[in-house]
PDB file of C-alpha atoms and ligand atoms in Angstrom:
ATOM      1  CA  MET A   1     110.753 104.040  92.606  1.00 53.00           C
ATOM      2  CA  TYR A   2     110.542 107.602  91.352  1.00 58.00           C
ATOM      3  CA  ARG A   3     107.458 106.667  89.439  1.00 60.00           C
ATOM      4  CA  PHE A   4     105.751 105.468  92.618  1.00 57.00           C
ATOM      5  CA  LEU A   5     106.784 108.571  94.439  1.00 56.00           C
ATOM      6  CA  LEU A   6     105.339 110.695  91.656  1.00 56.00           C
ATOM      7  CA  LEU A   7     102.122 108.686  91.662  1.00 56.00           C
ATOM      8  CA  PHE A   8     101.899 109.087  95.426  1.00 55.00           C
ATOM      9  CA  LEU A   9     102.424 112.825  95.137  1.00 54.00           C
ATOM     10  CA  VAL A  10      99.771 113.199  92.431  1.00 55.00           C
ATOM     11  CA  LEU A  11      97.296 111.203  94.539  1.00 54.00           C
ATOM     12  CA  TYR A  12      98.154 113.182  97.636  1.00 56.00           C
ATOM     13  CA  VAL A  13      97.727 116.542  95.933  1.00 54.00           C
ATOM     14  CA  SER A  14      94.444 115.522  94.297  1.00 55.00           C
ATOM     15  CA  CYS A  15      93.218 114.412  97.740  1.00 51.00           C
ATOM     16  CA  ILE A  16      93.995 117.628  99.564  1.00 53.00           C
ATOM     17  CA  GLU A  17      92.536 119.679  96.731  1.00 54.00           C
ATOM     18  CA  GLN A  18      89.249 117.796  96.787  1.00 55.00           C
ATOM     19  CA  LYS A  19      86.332 120.170  97.107  1.00 53.00           C
ATOM     20  CA  PRO A  20      83.753 119.813  99.884  1.00 55.00           C
ATOM     21  CA  GLU A  21      80.542 117.902  99.101  1.00 55.00           C
ATOM     22  CA  PRO A  22      78.897 119.784  96.209  1.00 55.00           C
ATOM     23  CA  ILE A  23      75.839 121.629  97.454  1.00 55.00           C
ATOM     24  CA  MET A  24      74.171 121.655  94.044  1.00 60.00           C
ATOM     25  CA  GLU A  25      73.057 118.017  94.410  1.00 55.00           C
ATOM     26  CA  ILE A  26      71.756 118.554  97.923  1.00 51.00           C
ATOM     27  CA  GLN A  27      69.779 121.604  96.891  1.00 62.00           C
ATOM     28  CA  LYS A  28      67.971 119.811  94.114  1.00 61.00           C
ATOM     29  CA  ASN A  29      65.123 118.938  96.447  1.00 79.00           C
ATOM     30  CA  LYS A  30      65.202 122.096  98.501  1.00 90.00           C
ATOM     31  CA  LYS A  31      63.460 125.363  97.621  1.00 96.00           C
ATOM     32  CA  VAL A  32      66.146 127.819  96.571  1.00 97.00           C
ATOM     33  CA  VAL A  33      66.390 131.576  96.912  1.00 98.00           C
ATOM     34  CA  ILE A  34      68.063 133.438  94.078  1.00 98.00           C
ATOM     35  CA  ALA A  35      69.074 137.001  94.923  1.00 98.00           C
ATOM     36  CA  HIS A  36      67.693 138.867  91.894  1.00 98.00           C
ATOM     37  CA  ARG A  37      70.390 141.436  90.949  1.00 98.00           C
ATOM     38  CA  GLY A  38      71.644 140.985  94.558  1.00 98.00           C
ATOM     39  CA  ALA A  39      69.717 142.322  97.545  1.00 98.00           C
ATOM     40  CA  SER A  40      68.281 144.826  95.078  1.00 98.00           C
ATOM     41  CA  GLY A  41      65.347 145.722  97.321  1.00 98.00           C
ATOM     42  CA  TYR A  42      67.819 147.380  99.683  1.00 98.00           C
ATOM     43  CA  LEU A  43      70.846 148.534  97.665  1.00 98.00           C
ATOM     44  CA  PRO A  44      71.315 149.568  94.009  1.00 98.00           C
ATOM     45  CA  GLU A  45      70.961 146.478  91.797  1.00 98.00           C
ATOM     46  CA  HIS A  46      74.027 144.563  90.623  1.00 98.00           C
ATOM     47  CA  THR A  47      76.490 146.473  92.823  1.00 98.00           C
ATOM     48  CA  LEU A  48      79.038 144.502  94.820  1.00 98.00           C
ATOM     49  CA  PRO A  49      77.578 145.775  98.135  1.00 98.00           C
ATOM     50  CA  ALA A  50      74.145 144.464  97.024  1.00 98.00           C
ATOM     51  CA  LYS A  51      75.757 141.090  96.356  1.00 98.00           C
ATOM     52  CA  ALA A  52      77.597 140.976  99.683  1.00 98.00           C
ATOM     53  CA  MET A  53      74.357 141.847 101.476  1.00 98.00           C
ATOM     54  CA  ALA A  54      72.435 139.104  99.638  1.00 98.00           C
ATOM     55  CA  TYR A  55      75.203 136.659 100.463  1.00 98.00           C
ATOM     56  CA  ASP A  56      74.877 137.438 104.158  1.00 98.00           C
ATOM     57  CA  MET A  57      71.075 137.158 103.981  1.00 98.00           C
ATOM     58  CA  GLY A  58      71.430 133.480 103.167  1.00 98.00           C
ATOM     59  CA  ALA A  59      70.513 133.430  99.463  1.00 98.00           C
ATOM     60  CA  ASP A  60      71.452 130.145  97.767  1.00 98.00           C
ATOM     61  CA  TYR A  61      72.424 131.845  94.505  1.00 98.00           C
ATOM     62  CA  LEU A  62      73.412 135.360  93.500  1.00 98.00           C
ATOM     63  CA  GLU A  63      72.324 136.477  90.026  1.00 98.00           C
ATOM     64  CA  GLN A  64      74.532 138.187  87.437  1.00 98.00           C
ATOM     65  CA  ASP A  65      73.103 139.753  84.251  1.00 98.00           C
ATOM     66  CA  ILE A  66      75.912 140.048  81.726  1.00 99.00           C
ATOM     67  CA  VAL A  67      76.550 142.537  78.908  1.00 99.00           C
ATOM     68  CA  LEU A  68      79.905 142.953  77.118  1.00 99.00           C
ATOM     69  CA  SER A  69      81.961 146.139  77.094  1.00 98.00           C
ATOM     70  CA  LYS A  70      83.672 147.448  73.949  1.00 98.00           C
ATOM     71  CA  ASP A  71      86.851 145.625  75.004  1.00 98.00           C
ATOM     72  CA  ASN A  72      84.957 142.351  75.656  1.00 98.00           C
ATOM     73  CA  VAL A  73      84.809 142.549  79.450  1.00 98.00           C
ATOM     74  CA  PRO A  74      81.587 140.962  80.755  1.00 98.00           C
ATOM     75  CA  ILE A  75      79.890 143.678  82.822  1.00 99.00           C
ATOM     76  CA  VAL A  76      77.309 142.811  85.474  1.00 99.00           C
ATOM     77  CA  ILE A  77      74.372 145.035  84.492  1.00 98.00           C
ATOM     78  CA  HIS A  78      70.734 144.400  83.619  1.00 98.00           C
ATOM     79  CA  ASP A  79      70.198 146.550  80.519  1.00 98.00           C
ATOM     80  CA  ILE A  80      72.288 146.787  77.375  1.00 98.00           C
ATOM     81  CA  HIS A  81      72.210 150.544  77.985  1.00 98.00           C
ATOM     82  CA  LEU A  82      73.539 152.619  80.858  1.00 98.00           C
ATOM     83  CA  GLU A  83      71.238 155.597  81.432  1.00 98.00           C
ATOM     84  CA  THR A  84      68.741 153.830  83.740  1.00 98.00           C
ATOM     85  CA  VAL A  85      71.255 153.078  86.516  1.00 98.00           C
ATOM     86  CA  THR A  86      74.270 155.373  85.956  1.00 98.00           C
ATOM     87  CA  ASP A  87      75.279 159.012  85.449  1.00 98.00           C
ATOM     88  CA  VAL A  88      76.557 158.309  81.908  1.00 98.00           C
ATOM     89  CA  VAL A  89      74.583 161.296  80.530  1.00 98.00           C
ATOM     90  CA  LYS A  90      76.634 163.583  82.739  1.00 98.00           C
ATOM     91  CA  ILE A  91      80.055 161.907  82.339  1.00 98.00           C
ATOM     92  CA  PHE A  92      79.963 161.097  78.595  1.00 98.00           C
ATOM     93  CA  PRO A  93      77.227 163.375  77.170  1.00 98.00           C
ATOM     94  CA  ASP A  94      78.356 162.915  73.543  1.00 97.00           C
ATOM     95  CA  ARG A  95      78.447 159.153  73.490  1.00 98.00           C
ATOM     96  CA  LYS A  96      74.805 158.378  72.813  1.00 98.00           C
ATOM     97  CA  ARG A  97      73.629 156.637  69.667  1.00 98.00           C
ATOM     98  CA  LYS A  98      71.030 158.032  67.273  1.00 97.00           C
ATOM     99  CA  ASP A  99      68.266 156.461  69.366  1.00 97.00           C
ATOM    100  CA  GLY A 100      69.400 158.619  72.303  1.00 97.00           C
ATOM    101  CA  LYS A 101      70.689 155.645  74.303  1.00 98.00           C
ATOM    102  CA  PHE A 102      74.132 155.001  75.781  1.00 98.00           C
ATOM    103  CA  TYR A 103      75.190 151.402  75.088  1.00 98.00           C
ATOM    104  CA  VAL A 104      77.457 149.442  77.422  1.00 98.00           C
ATOM    105  CA  ILE A 105      79.100 147.947  74.328  1.00 98.00           C
ATOM    106  CA  ASP A 106      80.300 151.408  73.153  1.00 98.00           C
ATOM    107  CA  PHE A 107      82.440 151.921  76.278  1.00 98.00           C
ATOM    108  CA  THR A 108      85.671 150.318  77.443  1.00 98.00           C
ATOM    109  CA  PHE A 109      85.864 148.757  80.893  1.00 98.00           C
ATOM    110  CA  SER A 110      87.991 151.647  82.190  1.00 98.00           C
ATOM    111  CA  GLU A 111      85.439 154.173  80.894  1.00 98.00           C
ATOM    112  CA  LEU A 112      82.603 152.218  82.512  1.00 98.00           C
ATOM    113  CA  LYS A 113      84.499 152.315  85.812  1.00 98.00           C
ATOM    114  CA  GLN A 114      84.285 156.121  85.741  1.00 98.00           C
ATOM    115  CA  LEU A 115      80.499 156.010  86.010  1.00 98.00           C
ATOM    116  CA  ASN A 116      78.570 156.215  89.252  1.00 98.00           C
ATOM    117  CA  VAL A 117      75.829 153.648  89.757  1.00 98.00           C
ATOM    118  CA  SER A 118      72.486 154.569  91.271  1.00 98.00           C
ATOM    119  CA  GLU A 119      69.254 152.970  92.322  1.00 98.00           C
ATOM    120  CA  ARG A 120      67.224 152.436  89.107  1.00 98.00           C
ATOM    121  CA  PHE A 121      65.406 155.481  87.746  1.00 98.00           C
ATOM    122  CA  ASN A 122      63.444 156.629  84.728  1.00 98.00           C
ATOM    123  CA  PRO A 123      65.843 158.793  82.677  1.00 96.00           C
ATOM    124  CA  GLU A 124      62.923 160.800  81.221  1.00 96.00           C
ATOM    125  CA  THR A 125      61.502 161.868  84.566  1.00 97.00           C
ATOM    126  CA  ALA A 126      64.587 161.324  86.795  1.00 95.00           C
ATOM    127  CA  LYS A 127      62.228 159.554  89.250  1.00 98.00           C
ATOM    128  CA  ALA A 128      63.073 156.310  91.064  1.00 98.00           C
ATOM    129  CA  VAL A 129      61.367 153.192  89.696  1.00 98.00           C
ATOM    130  CA  PHE A 130      60.866 151.926  93.284  1.00 98.00           C
ATOM    131  CA  PRO A 131      60.435 155.095  95.365  1.00 97.00           C
ATOM    132  CA  ASN A 132      60.800 153.413  98.760  1.00 97.00           C
ATOM    133  CA  ARG A 133      64.169 151.860  98.007  1.00 98.00           C
ATOM    134  CA  PHE A 134      67.715 153.243  98.297  1.00 98.00           C
ATOM    135  CA  PRO A 135      67.944 156.970  97.372  1.00 98.00           C
ATOM    136  CA  LEU A 136      69.095 157.924  93.849  1.00 98.00           C
ATOM    137  CA  PHE A 137      72.835 158.635  93.479  1.00 96.00           C
ATOM    138  CA  ALA A 138      73.489 158.422  97.212  1.00 97.00           C
ATOM    139  CA  SER A 139      76.881 157.128  98.391  1.00 98.00           C
ATOM    140  CA  THR A 140      79.296 155.685  95.768  1.00 98.00           C
ATOM    141  CA  PHE A 141      78.725 152.575  93.688  1.00 98.00           C
ATOM    142  CA  LYS A 142      80.546 151.367  90.577  1.00 98.00           C
ATOM    143  CA  LEU A 143      80.025 148.880  87.775  1.00 98.00           C
ATOM    144  CA  HIS A 144      82.103 145.701  87.916  1.00 98.00           C
ATOM    145  CA  SER A 145      83.051 142.724  85.781  1.00 98.00           C
ATOM    146  CA  LEU A 146      81.801 139.151  86.071  1.00 99.00           C
ATOM    147  CA  GLN A 147      85.290 138.149  87.234  1.00 98.00           C
ATOM    148  CA  GLU A 148      85.214 140.714  90.064  1.00 98.00           C
ATOM    149  CA  GLU A 149      81.874 139.382  91.231  1.00 99.00           C
ATOM    150  CA  ILE A 150      82.937 135.731  91.059  1.00 98.00           C
ATOM    151  CA  GLU A 151      86.026 136.627  93.112  1.00 98.00           C
ATOM    152  CA  LEU A 152      83.794 138.311  95.709  1.00 98.00           C
ATOM    153  CA  ILE A 153      81.543 135.250  95.969  1.00 98.00           C
ATOM    154  CA  GLN A 154      84.348 132.682  95.911  1.00 98.00           C
ATOM    155  CA  GLY A 155      86.259 134.826  98.420  1.00 98.00           C
ATOM    156  CA  LEU A 156      83.253 134.858 100.751  1.00 98.00           C
ATOM    157  CA  ASN A 157      82.825 131.112 100.235  1.00 98.00           C
ATOM    158  CA  LYS A 158      86.393 130.702 101.442  1.00 98.00           C
ATOM    159  CA  SER A 159      86.174 133.085 104.404  1.00 98.00           C
ATOM    160  CA  THR A 160      82.740 131.930 105.625  1.00 98.00           C
ATOM    161  CA  GLY A 161      82.997 128.251 104.729  1.00 97.00           C
ATOM    162  CA  LYS A 162      79.680 128.432 102.841  1.00 97.00           C
ATOM    163  CA  ASN A 163      79.161 127.388  99.228  1.00 97.00           C
ATOM    164  CA  ILE A 164      76.901 129.971  97.607  1.00 98.00           C
ATOM    165  CA  GLY A 165      76.293 129.605  93.889  1.00 98.00           C
ATOM    166  CA  ILE A 166      76.336 131.976  90.960  1.00 98.00           C
ATOM    167  CA  TYR A 167      73.442 132.359  88.500  1.00 98.00           C
ATOM    168  CA  PRO A 168      74.684 134.264  85.423  1.00 98.00           C
ATOM    169  CA  GLU A 169      72.388 135.353  82.588  1.00 98.00           C
ATOM    170  CA  ILE A 170      73.591 135.848  79.020  1.00 98.00           C
ATOM    171  CA  LYS A 171      71.823 139.063  77.965  1.00 98.00           C
ATOM    172  CA  ASP A 172      70.640 139.586  74.415  1.00 98.00           C
ATOM    173  CA  PRO A 173      73.049 137.307  72.495  1.00 98.00           C
ATOM    174  CA  GLU A 174      71.523 138.422  69.189  1.00 98.00           C
ATOM    175  CA  PHE A 175      72.412 142.059  69.885  1.00 98.00           C
ATOM    176  CA  HIS A 176      75.969 141.045  70.789  1.00 98.00           C
ATOM    177  CA  GLN A 177      76.195 138.970  67.596  1.00 98.00           C
ATOM    178  CA  LYS A 178      75.132 142.003  65.515  1.00 98.00           C
ATOM    179  CA  GLU A 179      77.896 143.973  67.211  1.00 98.00           C
ATOM    180  CA  GLY A 180      80.378 141.262  66.189  1.00 98.00           C
ATOM    181  CA  LYS A 181      80.716 139.692  69.637  1.00 98.00           C
ATOM    182  CA  ASP A 182      80.169 136.146  70.877  1.00 98.00           C
ATOM    183  CA  ILE A 183      79.064 136.751  74.454  1.00 98.00           C
ATOM    184  CA  SER A 184      78.498 133.062  75.273  1.00 98.00           C
ATOM    185  CA  GLU A 185      81.988 132.046  74.213  1.00 98.00           C
ATOM    186  CA  ILE A 186      83.522 134.778  76.403  1.00 98.00           C
ATOM    187  CA  VAL A 187      81.341 134.016  79.435  1.00 98.00           C
ATOM    188  CA  LEU A 188      81.758 130.220  79.222  1.00 98.00           C
ATOM    189  CA  LYS A 189      85.545 130.607  79.088  1.00 98.00           C
ATOM    190  CA  ILE A 190      85.538 132.736  82.253  1.00 98.00           C
ATOM    191  CA  LEU A 191      83.178 130.356  84.076  1.00 98.00           C
ATOM    192  CA  ASN A 192      85.445 127.489  83.108  1.00 98.00           C
ATOM    193  CA  ASP A 193      88.557 129.354  84.303  1.00 98.00           C
ATOM    194  CA  TYR A 194      86.914 129.939  87.692  1.00 98.00           C
ATOM    195  CA  GLY A 195      86.015 126.256  88.052  1.00 98.00           C
ATOM    196  CA  TYR A 196      82.384 126.286  86.918  1.00 98.00           C
ATOM    197  CA  LYS A 197      82.324 123.353  84.508  1.00 98.00           C
ATOM    198  CA  THR A 198      79.608 120.864  85.412  1.00 97.00           C
ATOM    199  CA  LYS A 199      76.267 120.696  87.235  1.00 96.00           C
ATOM    200  CA  LYS A 200      78.139 120.040  90.475  1.00 95.00           C
ATOM    201  CA  ASP A 201      79.986 123.346  90.384  1.00 96.00           C
ATOM    202  CA  ASN A 202      77.129 125.411  91.815  1.00 96.00           C
ATOM    203  CA  CYS A 203      76.563 127.599  88.802  1.00 98.00           C
ATOM    204  CA  ILE A 204      73.269 127.890  86.949  1.00 98.00           C
ATOM    205  CA  LEU A 205      73.426 129.534  83.532  1.00 98.00           C
ATOM    206  CA  GLN A 206      70.258 131.232  82.238  1.00 98.00           C
ATOM    207  CA  CYS A 207      69.158 132.827  78.986  1.00 98.00           C
ATOM    208  CA  PHE A 208      65.899 133.941  77.336  1.00 97.00           C
ATOM    209  CA  ASP A 209      67.191 133.129  73.855  1.00 96.00           C
ATOM    210  CA  VAL A 210      66.235 129.533  72.974  1.00 96.00           C
ATOM    211  CA  LYS A 211      68.671 129.248  70.077  1.00 97.00           C
ATOM    212  CA  GLU A 212      71.553 130.478  72.211  1.00 98.00           C
ATOM    213  CA  LEU A 213      70.880 128.155  75.143  1.00 98.00           C
ATOM    214  CA  LYS A 214      70.692 125.208  72.715  1.00 98.00           C
ATOM    215  CA  ARG A 215      73.963 126.364  71.207  1.00 98.00           C
ATOM    216  CA  ILE A 216      75.549 126.497  74.675  1.00 98.00           C
ATOM    217  CA  ARG A 217      74.552 122.873  75.264  1.00 98.00           C
ATOM    218  CA  ASN A 218      75.073 121.439  71.783  1.00 98.00           C
ATOM    219  CA  GLU A 219      77.878 123.462  70.181  1.00 98.00           C
ATOM    220  CA  PHE A 220      79.876 124.510  73.230  1.00 98.00           C
ATOM    221  CA  LYS A 221      79.089 121.148  74.897  1.00 98.00           C
ATOM    222  CA  SER A 222      78.564 122.915  78.208  1.00 98.00           C
ATOM    223  CA  GLU A 223      77.803 120.560  81.092  1.00 98.00           C
ATOM    224  CA  LEU A 224      76.507 123.367  83.322  1.00 98.00           C
ATOM    225  CA  PHE A 225      72.992 123.400  84.796  1.00 98.00           C
ATOM    226  CA  LEU A 226      71.031 125.398  82.189  1.00 98.00           C
ATOM    227  CA  VAL A 227      67.800 127.302  82.764  1.00 98.00           C
ATOM    228  CA  GLN A 228      65.607 128.424  79.895  1.00 97.00           C
ATOM    229  CA  LEU A 229      63.991 131.717  80.813  1.00 97.00           C
ATOM    230  CA  MET A 230      60.500 131.855  79.390  1.00 95.00           C
ATOM    231  CA  GLU A 231      58.236 134.338  77.801  1.00 86.00           C
ATOM    232  CA  PHE A 232      54.700 133.267  77.070  1.00 74.00           C
ATOM    233  CA  GLU A 233      55.391 131.790  73.633  1.00 64.00           C
ATOM    234  CA  GLU A 234      57.722 129.139  75.041  1.00 65.00           C
ATOM    235  CA  GLU A 235      55.040 127.569  77.245  1.00 64.00           C
ATOM    236  CA  GLU A 236      54.117 124.880  74.738  1.00 73.00           C
ATOM    237  CA  LYS A 237      57.687 123.804  74.145  1.00 91.00           C
ATOM    238  CA  LEU A 238      58.553 122.111  77.431  1.00 95.00           C
ATOM    239  CA  GLU A 239      59.465 118.786  75.851  1.00 95.00           C
ATOM    240  CA  GLU A 240      61.901 120.468  73.534  1.00 96.00           C
ATOM    241  CA  ILE A 241      63.366 122.532  76.378  1.00 97.00           C
ATOM    242  CA  ALA A 242      63.940 119.314  78.349  1.00 97.00           C
ATOM    243  CA  THR A 243      66.279 118.074  75.588  1.00 97.00           C
ATOM    244  CA  TYR A 244      68.899 120.748  76.345  1.00 97.00           C
ATOM    245  CA  ALA A 245      68.003 122.505  79.635  1.00 98.00           C
ATOM    246  CA  ASP A 246      67.673 121.432  83.276  1.00 97.00           C
ATOM    247  CA  GLY A 247      65.121 123.983  84.337  1.00 97.00           C
ATOM    248  CA  ILE A 248      62.812 126.790  83.288  1.00 97.00           C
ATOM    249  CA  GLY A 249      62.520 130.365  84.493  1.00 97.00           C
ATOM    250  CA  PRO A 250      58.966 131.594  83.910  1.00 97.00           C
ATOM    251  CA  TRP A 251      57.278 134.781  85.116  1.00 96.00           C
ATOM    252  CA  TYR A 252      55.237 133.775  88.166  1.00 96.00           C
ATOM    253  CA  GLN A 253      52.091 135.100  86.502  1.00 95.00           C
ATOM    254  CA  GLN A 254      52.479 132.295  83.948  1.00 94.00           C
ATOM    255  CA  ILE A 255      51.807 129.976  86.898  1.00 96.00           C
ATOM    256  CA  ILE A 256      49.450 131.876  89.225  1.00 96.00           C
ATOM    257  CA  LYS A 257      46.531 132.996  87.079  1.00 94.00           C
ATOM    258  CA  GLY A 258      44.412 135.151  89.374  1.00 93.00           C
ATOM    259  CA  LYS A 259      41.533 133.919  91.548  1.00 93.00           C
ATOM    260  CA  ASP A 260      38.503 131.788  90.711  1.00 94.00           C
ATOM    261  CA  GLU A 261      34.923 132.708  91.671  1.00 94.00           C
ATOM    262  CA  ASN A 262      35.454 131.191  95.150  1.00 94.00           C
ATOM    263  CA  GLY A 263      38.474 133.390  95.760  1.00 91.00           C
ATOM    264  CA  LYS A 264      40.957 130.513  95.364  1.00 94.00           C
ATOM    265  CA  TRP A 265      44.188 131.091  93.450  1.00 96.00           C
ATOM    266  CA  LYS A 266      44.197 129.423  90.030  1.00 97.00           C
ATOM    267  CA  ILE A 267      47.399 127.512  89.289  1.00 97.00           C
ATOM    268  CA  SER A 268      48.380 126.611  85.722  1.00 95.00           C
ATOM    269  CA  ASP A 269      49.767 123.156  84.926  1.00 94.00           C
ATOM    270  CA  LEU A 270      53.163 124.559  83.881  1.00 96.00           C
ATOM    271  CA  VAL A 271      55.003 123.463  87.053  1.00 97.00           C
ATOM    272  CA  GLU A 272      53.450 120.014  87.051  1.00 97.00           C
ATOM    273  CA  ASN A 273      54.312 119.508  83.383  1.00 96.00           C
ATOM    274  CA  ALA A 274      57.860 120.769  83.897  1.00 96.00           C
ATOM    275  CA  HIS A 275      58.368 118.430  86.858  1.00 97.00           C
ATOM    276  CA  LYS A 276      57.166 115.457  84.771  1.00 97.00           C
ATOM    277  CA  LEU A 277      60.023 116.263  82.400  1.00 97.00           C
ATOM    278  CA  ASN A 278      62.453 116.579  85.306  1.00 97.00           C
ATOM    279  CA  LEU A 279      62.798 120.341  84.803  1.00 97.00           C
ATOM    280  CA  LYS A 280      63.255 122.586  87.848  1.00 97.00           C
ATOM    281  CA  VAL A 281      61.112 125.738  87.960  1.00 97.00           C
ATOM    282  CA  HIS A 282      62.687 129.003  89.191  1.00 98.00           C
ATOM    283  CA  ALA A 283      60.173 131.816  88.738  1.00 98.00           C
ATOM    284  CA  TYR A 284      60.714 135.595  88.648  1.00 98.00           C
ATOM    285  CA  THR A 285      60.419 138.252  90.107  1.00 98.00           C
ATOM    286  CA  PHE A 286      59.267 138.277  93.741  1.00 98.00           C
ATOM    287  CA  ARG A 287      59.138 141.818  95.113  1.00 98.00           C
ATOM    288  CA  ALA A 288      57.817 142.766  98.547  1.00 98.00           C
ATOM    289  CA  ASP A 289      57.109 146.282  97.231  1.00 97.00           C
ATOM    290  CA  GLN A 290      55.238 145.143  94.103  1.00 96.00           C
ATOM    291  CA  LEU A 291      52.586 142.671  95.240  1.00 95.00           C
ATOM    292  CA  GLU A 292      50.129 142.924  92.336  1.00 89.00           C
ATOM    293  CA  ASP A 293      46.973 141.119  93.574  1.00 90.00           C
ATOM    294  CA  PHE A 294      48.472 139.646  96.731  1.00 96.00           C
ATOM    295  CA  GLU A 295      47.748 140.931 100.225  1.00 96.00           C
ATOM    296  CA  THR A 296      51.213 140.214 101.596  1.00 97.00           C
ATOM    297  CA  PHE A 297      54.601 139.039 100.334  1.00 98.00           C
ATOM    298  CA  GLU A 298      54.197 135.901 102.473  1.00 98.00           C
ATOM    299  CA  GLU A 299      50.953 135.079 100.666  1.00 97.00           C
ATOM    300  CA  LEU A 300      52.681 135.385  97.295  1.00 98.00           C
ATOM    301  CA  LEU A 301      55.559 133.159  98.465  1.00 98.00           C
ATOM    302  CA  GLN A 302      53.140 130.637  99.977  1.00 98.00           C
ATOM    303  CA  VAL A 303      51.074 130.294  96.795  1.00 98.00           C
ATOM    304  CA  ALA A 304      54.107 130.127  94.484  1.00 98.00           C
ATOM    305  CA  LEU A 305      56.371 127.850  96.527  1.00 98.00           C
ATOM    306  CA  TYR A 306      53.905 125.564  98.295  1.00 97.00           C
ATOM    307  CA  GLU A 307      50.652 125.620  96.308  1.00 97.00           C
ATOM    308  CA  ALA A 308      52.111 125.887  92.807  1.00 97.00           C
ATOM    309  CA  ASN A 309      55.197 123.976  94.057  1.00 97.00           C
ATOM    310  CA  ILE A 310      57.892 125.921  92.218  1.00 98.00           C
ATOM    311  CA  ASP A 311      61.498 125.052  93.155  1.00 98.00           C
ATOM    312  CA  GLY A 312      62.972 128.510  93.569  1.00 98.00           C
ATOM    313  CA  VAL A 313      62.309 132.238  93.518  1.00 98.00           C
ATOM    314  CA  PHE A 314      64.207 135.120  91.981  1.00 98.00           C
ATOM    315  CA  THR A 315      63.673 137.845  94.556  1.00 98.00           C
ATOM    316  CA  ASP A 316      64.807 141.403  95.295  1.00 98.00           C
ATOM    317  CA  PHE A 317      64.256 140.587  98.995  1.00 98.00           C
ATOM    318  CA  PRO A 318      66.291 137.432  99.663  1.00 98.00           C
ATOM    319  CA  ASP A 319      66.093 137.821 103.462  1.00 98.00           C
ATOM    320  CA  LYS A 320      62.304 137.628 103.413  1.00 98.00           C
ATOM    321  CA  ALA A 321      62.239 134.555 101.144  1.00 98.00           C
ATOM    322  CA  VAL A 322      64.948 132.787 103.179  1.00 98.00           C
ATOM    323  CA  ASN A 323      63.050 133.456 106.439  1.00 98.00           C
ATOM    324  CA  PHE A 324      59.790 132.284 104.933  1.00 98.00           C
ATOM    325  CA  ILE A 325      61.246 129.016 103.621  1.00 97.00           C
ATOM    326  CA  ASN A 326      63.142 128.348 106.876  1.00 96.00           C
ATOM    327  CA  LYS A 327      59.918 128.703 108.856  1.00 95.00           C
ATOM    328  CA  LYS A 328      58.162 126.184 106.576  1.00 88.00           C
ATOM    329  CA  ASP A 329      60.907 123.531 106.513  1.00 73.00           C
TER     330      ASP A 329
HETATM  331 CA1   CA B 401      68.205 138.466  84.945  1.00 87.02          CA
END
């Protein structure tokens, strides 16, 4: 009798805890918008406000670049050094290495929390990289951990009823290895603890390092959706990539190769070849204030998403990409 009661209870609890229909599967055939470092066209990159803004703009995924602190806390920051987006030079002037750089990995999490975060700038000239964006060192922004960001996103998923995904990137695993740290092991453990375990859990894990992404699949036996970020030399290796990854993340100029003599955009066969191998293609980085040869941001999005047929864009302007895709669908 007790046994039945227990069985009933276990079944009951597992029923009420069942998650809503996973969005990951549904989105497989929809163009996705990945907020590149958050809504970084409007607020300093990788700050929690930039993530909250991107969330509200309707991005499907929010991106996290990850670098470890001295005490092994995964910090959401793009570079392995600090002087391009923080006031570290002012707060800890003596903590630079011989190369003149201030490394995230040389600071504890509580030290990193003392820094102020700014819109990206060139530390040599103290000039903003994107002059029309948020002013340098205005207001107050802080660095945060991967856990803090996941809690923000999962918290918003709860309070809004949406299911927005995370898109973490393991930064420079070889550098971390040289510093005696296994960044993938630490990040995978945290993802697992927060419920990101399989391809249905709305997490896409990305890395430029081929060896490391293979290791994540084969040694760590990760069942997450994996994206191999690509530099030019990886272009020939699609078949190999398809053995361990679910998608590729090329630079869009690996796909759109300028115009032909009739003024038509030339599209490489990378997307077509990737699709034949069942690999999704999420290209980077779409910036409304850095159009290269395009007349408008809409033209760039049109050519990439609907002529080259990529599956998703990493963009600093998630609102514009979301609006564009919504108008097309
Ligand atoms: Ca990234």
